[in-house]
Structure formats: structure tokens, C-alpha cells
Amino acid sequence: MQQRTLGRGLTVSAIGLGCMGMSEFYGAGDEAESIATIHRALDLGVTFLDTADMYGVGRNEELVGRAIKGKWDGIVLATKFGNMRGADGAFLGVNGRPEYVRAACEASLRRLGVETIDLYYQHRVDPNTPIEETVGAMAELVRQGKVRHLGLSEAAPETIRRAHKTHPITALQTEYSLWSRDVEQAVLPTVRELGIGFVAYSPLGRGFLTGQIKRIEDLAPDDYRRNNPRFQGENFQRNLDLVTAVETMAREKSCTPAQLALAWVLARGQDIVPIPGTKRRKYLEENLGALNVTLNQEDQARLDKILPPGAAAGERYAAPQMQALNK
């Protein structure tokens, strides 16, 4: 397995595994298959596992904890705090207050069954709490040995700078794919200037770039993507046309559309680590095949022409969620 380094010293597999969909959002889960997928990932050299306390209202951390029990050597475990949810799953807002940071960390450690979290992210920036206070509390967790490295998610360049002055930030996690390229304008240049690694979530465009979704009916009735602007109305067809061009190129490259899309993210820089999510072993193995896809400059230029920045139709989240980004 190829390795990449985030920030100033966190070495991880070149592709990680996003575990969110194993517990929520993408239709019904299968715990046995999800745990088998995590075990298969570890067998294949994937060391970087990503979860969050809000996924499944804590259930995803518990699932990951069960999967890695007794297998801790070499695993880099990342989780997140900040998006509060009630016991019924209701979203209660974003919280970055120091006392909440401490309580959330203790709860995550307990659910994961570990003594230390390798990479602890603030999931969304709390506009009502200075970033210095939040990161200051996170830094105290490092000093206590409960956390090794700090991260932010969907933070704006100025927030990243202020956070990094408070305590070194190892990684920024933000959406990045062929159809979500906003970060190229200011966020990527900022983290590169500061020596912060970049973790790309939804590198397959929430599955759209795999070519497996042809109709909205292909999604389960309770799949949250049915309410995502890019999967609705005219946007769906416009985005489907873009993916058709990706599929054509993938056939020419003798790879799948998913592998081509991941290879593109990997080619954007050695400081970028994509974390495609899946709850099935067959898709995990397909995704890892992207490491064998080589894109030359001509290939990259062709993909840039197919999906230039801003090409995807629709916002990447519904309006309420968009308001929490780039803060």
C-alpha cells in the first residue's frame, strides 16, 4: 500500500476508508458486511479509518470500535466532533465550546474503545465560539495524551490560519472531487502554504461519479441524497451527462469511472488523501484499484475539460448545510 504524509508527520495509507455510510444516510446498513469491509481494508493495507460522533448518532463510532478491537497496531483512527444531534437524530447545531470539546472527546474514546484518537477534527466551525478557544481545548487533549493530531473540516482560509497559530493543524478535511473543486481557489493554497495535509471526503461525488446511479430510483427511499440539490430535477440529468463523459474515458483507460475519479484526486498532489466511503468489500477493492491508474498530463487536461471548476449542476448541499461551510 502506498503511503502519504499529512502535515508534519502523520503517515497514512494513500487512500483511506470513510465509514459514515455504514451507519446512516445511504440507505440500510449491514453491520456484518460493514465490519468485514473494515477488516478487508486493513488486510489490504488501508490504515486510515474515518468516522464521526454524529454518524448514526454515535453508532458508527461503536461499529468501528468493534471492528478494530484487538487490531490497533498501525491503524490511524480519525473522528470528529461539533455537529450536535439529539437522541432522536435531530440536528441541534454546531458546538465548539471548550467544555463540549472535552465531553465529546471522552464520549468518542468510550465508543471507539481506544485510549487515544489519532486525528481529531472539528467537524464544522462554530461561528459563536472563537476558533482559538476551540482549538485551545483540542490542544489540551493532545497534552493529556487523548488525541495525537488536530484537524478541521470545511473551514475557511482565515479560520485555518488562526487555528494553526493556536496549535499546529495536521489536516483539513473538505469535500473535493471532479465535481466539487471549490477548494482549489483559496483553501488548498492556504493549507499548502502552512504545511497542512488535505483529506478529500466524497471524492466520488457521493457515488455519482461511479456511474452506478442512473435514476433517482436507484437510491433507497431513505437515502439522504434524494434531497441533495445535485440529485434533483434538471440538475440530475446535467450531472449524468458529465458522468457519461467520465465513463467513456474510463473505458479507454481500462478502469472503472470510480477508479478514474479517485486517480484524479490522487494526482492532485502527494499531500492529498481521499477517503471514499463504502460499506461493501467489492467497492472497497474497486476503489483501491485507483492506485494502479496512472494519469499523464494529457489525461488530467482532458478531465479538467470534462469537469472544470463549477461544472456540476446544483449546490453540494441543501441550503441549511451550505451555511455551515467555509466558516
XYZ file of C-alpha atoms in Angstrom:
327
model
C 0.000 0.000 0.000
C 1.293 3.415 -0.933
C 1.688 5.877 1.920
C 1.217 9.620 2.190
C 2.052 12.070 4.964
C -0.419 14.587 6.324
C 1.013 17.736 7.828
C 4.294 17.351 9.635
C 4.289 13.678 10.403
C 1.037 11.697 10.242
C 1.658 8.848 7.801
C -1.428 7.145 6.411
C -2.399 4.884 3.535
C -2.733 6.807 0.262
C -6.465 6.005 0.253
C -8.487 5.890 3.453
C -11.895 4.420 4.235
C -14.867 6.615 5.041
C -17.179 4.696 7.373
C -20.172 7.074 7.571
C -22.452 5.207 5.180
C -22.148 2.022 7.226
C -24.493 3.518 9.817
C -26.625 6.199 8.164
C -27.514 8.436 5.236
C -27.037 5.982 2.334
C -29.850 3.537 2.958
C -29.973 0.450 5.172
C -26.732 -0.861 6.578
C -25.440 -4.386 7.124
C -23.228 -4.491 10.196
C -21.630 -7.837 9.381
C -20.683 -6.709 5.873
C -19.522 -3.329 7.177
C -17.195 -4.936 9.709
C -15.978 -7.368 7.038
C -15.270 -4.351 4.814
C -13.165 -2.700 7.532
C -11.275 -5.957 8.108
C -10.683 -6.344 4.371
C -9.416 -2.766 4.207
C -6.922 -3.480 6.980
C -5.824 -6.694 5.233
C -5.172 -4.702 2.044
C -3.063 -2.115 3.851
C -5.604 0.640 4.399
C -4.599 2.174 7.720
C -6.705 5.364 7.699
C -10.276 4.992 9.014
C -12.656 7.956 9.199
C -15.750 8.309 11.366
C -17.534 10.983 13.445
C -19.639 11.143 16.573
C -22.698 12.321 14.607
C -22.769 9.397 12.170
C -25.630 7.235 13.296
C -25.735 9.328 16.498
C -22.683 7.521 17.866
C -23.439 4.123 16.356
C -20.779 4.450 13.677
C -18.019 5.014 16.219
C -19.270 1.962 18.121
C -19.242 -0.117 14.928
C -15.703 0.986 14.044
C -14.638 0.298 17.618
C -15.937 -3.277 17.400
C -14.252 -3.781 14.029
C -10.806 -2.670 15.185
C -10.809 -4.272 18.615
C -7.525 -6.090 19.032
C -6.260 -4.794 15.671
C -4.968 -1.384 16.751
C -1.379 -1.688 15.518
C -0.804 0.617 12.565
C -4.355 1.972 12.382
C -4.761 5.731 12.116
C -8.187 6.463 13.542
C -9.881 9.773 12.751
C -13.115 11.032 14.252
C -14.896 14.371 14.599
C -16.978 16.446 16.986
C -19.061 19.595 16.718
C -22.283 18.629 14.943
C -24.702 18.045 17.806
C -27.629 15.663 17.445
C -30.374 14.599 19.781
C -31.107 11.007 20.713
C -33.818 11.032 18.042
C -31.294 12.079 15.389
C -32.409 15.713 15.206
C -29.646 18.177 14.368
C -29.138 20.612 17.231
C -26.489 22.911 15.784
C -22.714 23.280 15.905
C -20.822 23.476 19.185
C -17.159 24.377 19.572
C -17.199 25.460 23.222
C -14.247 24.078 25.234
C -16.409 22.152 27.698
C -18.206 20.479 24.802
C -14.900 19.593 23.119
C -13.768 17.784 26.255
C -17.063 15.956 26.756
C -17.300 14.940 23.091
C -13.776 13.528 23.134
C -14.468 11.419 26.222
C -17.632 10.044 24.624
C -15.813 9.193 21.374
C -12.978 7.450 23.207
C -15.534 5.349 25.058
C -17.497 4.397 21.940
C -14.352 3.614 19.946
C -12.823 1.626 22.777
C -9.426 3.318 22.470
C -7.253 5.414 24.742
C -6.114 7.859 22.054
C -7.660 9.319 18.891
C -5.026 9.691 16.181
C -6.681 12.594 14.332
C -9.432 14.652 15.964
C -11.357 17.056 13.753
C -13.716 19.895 14.473
C -16.472 18.747 12.106
C -17.852 22.226 11.439
C -16.691 25.595 12.709
C -18.834 27.108 15.462
C -19.468 30.730 14.446
C -20.312 31.618 18.049
C -17.058 30.377 19.586
C -13.650 31.853 18.653
C -11.595 29.225 16.873
C -8.754 29.911 19.308
C -10.927 28.697 22.192
C -11.987 25.529 20.385
C -8.501 24.624 19.197
C -7.093 25.567 22.581
C -9.325 22.921 24.157
C -8.330 20.435 21.473
C -4.661 21.186 22.166
C -5.226 20.369 25.833
C -6.442 16.929 24.738
C -3.125 16.466 22.928
C -1.217 17.372 26.063
C -3.310 14.867 28.017
C -2.489 12.109 25.529
C -6.100 11.644 24.469
C -5.503 12.968 20.938
C -2.383 12.870 18.739
C -3.156 15.250 15.870
C -5.697 18.006 15.266
C -7.830 18.665 12.215
C -10.533 20.960 10.901
C -13.309 20.313 8.401
C -14.856 22.751 5.920
C -13.016 25.700 7.476
C -12.282 28.978 5.688
C -8.681 30.068 4.966
C -8.577 32.752 7.671
C -10.008 30.336 10.246
C -7.368 27.782 9.288
C -4.634 30.362 9.804
C -5.937 31.383 13.228
C -6.328 27.766 14.304
C -2.841 26.852 13.127
C -1.358 29.682 15.200
C -3.065 28.288 18.280
C -1.831 24.725 17.739
C -0.407 23.017 14.623
C -3.189 21.638 12.454
C -2.271 18.361 10.766
C -5.131 18.002 8.299
C -8.069 19.822 6.785
C -10.928 17.615 5.632
C -13.192 19.111 2.991
C -15.181 17.828 0.046
C -13.062 17.510 -3.095
C -13.721 15.663 -6.326
C -14.078 16.226 -10.037
C -17.454 17.808 -9.400
C -16.582 19.735 -6.193
C -13.481 21.807 -6.888
C -14.171 24.948 -4.830
C -11.145 24.337 -2.592
C -8.719 24.907 -5.445
C -9.292 28.654 -5.335
C -8.181 29.528 -1.784
C -8.336 26.597 0.626
C -5.755 24.297 -0.979
C -3.225 27.125 -1.444
C -3.663 28.054 2.223
C -3.103 24.595 3.653
C -0.142 24.065 1.366
C 1.417 27.323 2.480
C 1.012 26.240 6.112
C 2.163 22.642 5.595
C -1.233 21.145 6.441
C -2.380 17.936 4.763
C -5.666 17.714 2.873
C -8.187 14.893 3.316
C -10.745 14.726 0.491
C -14.160 13.461 1.509
C -16.817 12.476 -1.037
C -14.105 12.032 -3.702
C -16.646 10.074 -5.769
C -19.273 12.812 -5.673
C -21.463 10.906 -3.199
C -21.397 7.984 -5.585
C -22.487 9.905 -8.663
C -19.051 9.652 -10.276
C -19.111 5.856 -10.069
C -21.622 5.685 -12.915
C -23.809 3.371 -10.817
C -26.594 5.917 -10.320
C -28.665 6.401 -13.469
C -32.049 7.298 -11.974
C -33.160 8.787 -8.687
C -34.979 5.482 -8.148
C -31.567 3.800 -7.874
C -31.343 5.349 -4.393
C -33.093 3.839 -1.388
C -36.226 5.679 -0.255
C -34.451 6.870 2.910
C -31.203 7.831 1.140
C -30.439 11.448 2.015
C -29.097 12.086 -1.493
C -32.692 12.240 -2.718
C -32.775 15.684 -1.065
C -29.372 16.784 -2.355
C -29.614 19.540 -4.998
C -27.280 17.723 -7.396
C -29.552 14.695 -7.460
C -32.741 16.608 -8.166
C -34.664 17.657 -11.279
C -32.711 19.074 -14.196
C -29.505 19.001 -12.161
C -29.603 15.217 -12.098
C -29.671 14.918 -15.881
C -26.998 17.582 -16.406
C -24.694 15.826 -13.963
C -25.465 12.463 -15.524
C -24.274 13.823 -18.880
C -20.960 14.824 -17.265
C -20.522 11.356 -15.791
C -21.191 9.793 -19.193
C -18.067 11.551 -20.486
C -16.107 10.229 -17.499
C -17.367 6.711 -18.246
C -16.171 6.988 -21.847
C -12.682 7.971 -20.744
C -12.618 5.227 -18.113
C -13.317 2.587 -20.762
C -10.412 3.926 -22.794
C -8.173 3.720 -19.719
C -9.381 0.171 -18.922
C -10.589 1.190 -15.478
C -13.915 1.976 -13.832
C -15.299 5.526 -13.560
C -14.763 5.373 -9.792
C -11.107 4.450 -10.252
C -10.636 7.260 -12.757
C -12.236 9.809 -10.422
C -10.091 8.679 -7.488
C -6.939 8.624 -9.610
C -7.653 12.258 -10.499
C -7.838 13.237 -6.806
C -4.650 11.297 -6.049
C -2.874 13.061 -8.913
C -3.675 16.497 -7.491
C -0.811 16.224 -5.013
C 1.025 13.945 -2.607
C -0.419 15.962 0.271
C -3.980 14.864 -0.592
C -5.569 11.681 0.768
C -9.046 10.706 -0.473
C -11.342 8.771 1.866
C -14.026 7.188 -0.331
C -16.800 5.715 1.741
C -18.255 2.280 1.199
C -19.957 -0.429 3.226
C -19.192 -3.279 0.816
C -15.964 -5.161 0.190
C -16.375 -5.257 -3.579
C -16.482 -1.452 -3.823
C -13.577 -1.122 -1.398
C -11.462 -3.330 -3.639
C -12.568 -1.416 -6.721
C -11.652 1.895 -5.111
C -8.178 0.702 -4.143
C -7.619 -0.210 -7.796
C -7.327 3.532 -8.435
C -3.775 3.317 -7.115
C -2.893 1.395 -10.282
C -4.354 4.020 -12.634
C -1.785 6.452 -13.968
C -2.922 9.793 -15.354
C -0.493 11.757 -17.518
C -0.797 15.481 -18.121
C -2.935 14.910 -21.208
C -5.348 12.724 -19.205
C -5.626 15.332 -16.478
C -6.200 18.092 -19.001
C -8.974 16.057 -20.594
C -10.691 15.570 -17.240
C -10.299 19.269 -16.499
C -12.114 19.962 -19.748
C -14.901 17.478 -18.955
C -15.414 18.754 -15.410
C -13.865 22.186 -14.917
C -14.468 24.010 -11.628
C -18.150 24.823 -11.297
C -19.311 22.323 -13.917
C -21.566 20.309 -11.611
C -25.176 21.474 -11.576
C -26.564 22.399 -8.172
C -25.084 23.204 -4.785
C -23.282 20.394 -2.990
C -25.636 20.565 -0.002
C -29.123 21.868 0.690
C -29.275 25.492 1.850
C -29.102 24.919 5.651
C -25.993 22.734 5.337
C -24.346 25.149 2.882
C -24.491 27.852 5.543
C -22.131 25.818 7.755
C -19.367 25.558 5.125
C -16.247 27.661 4.699
C -16.550 29.341 8.096
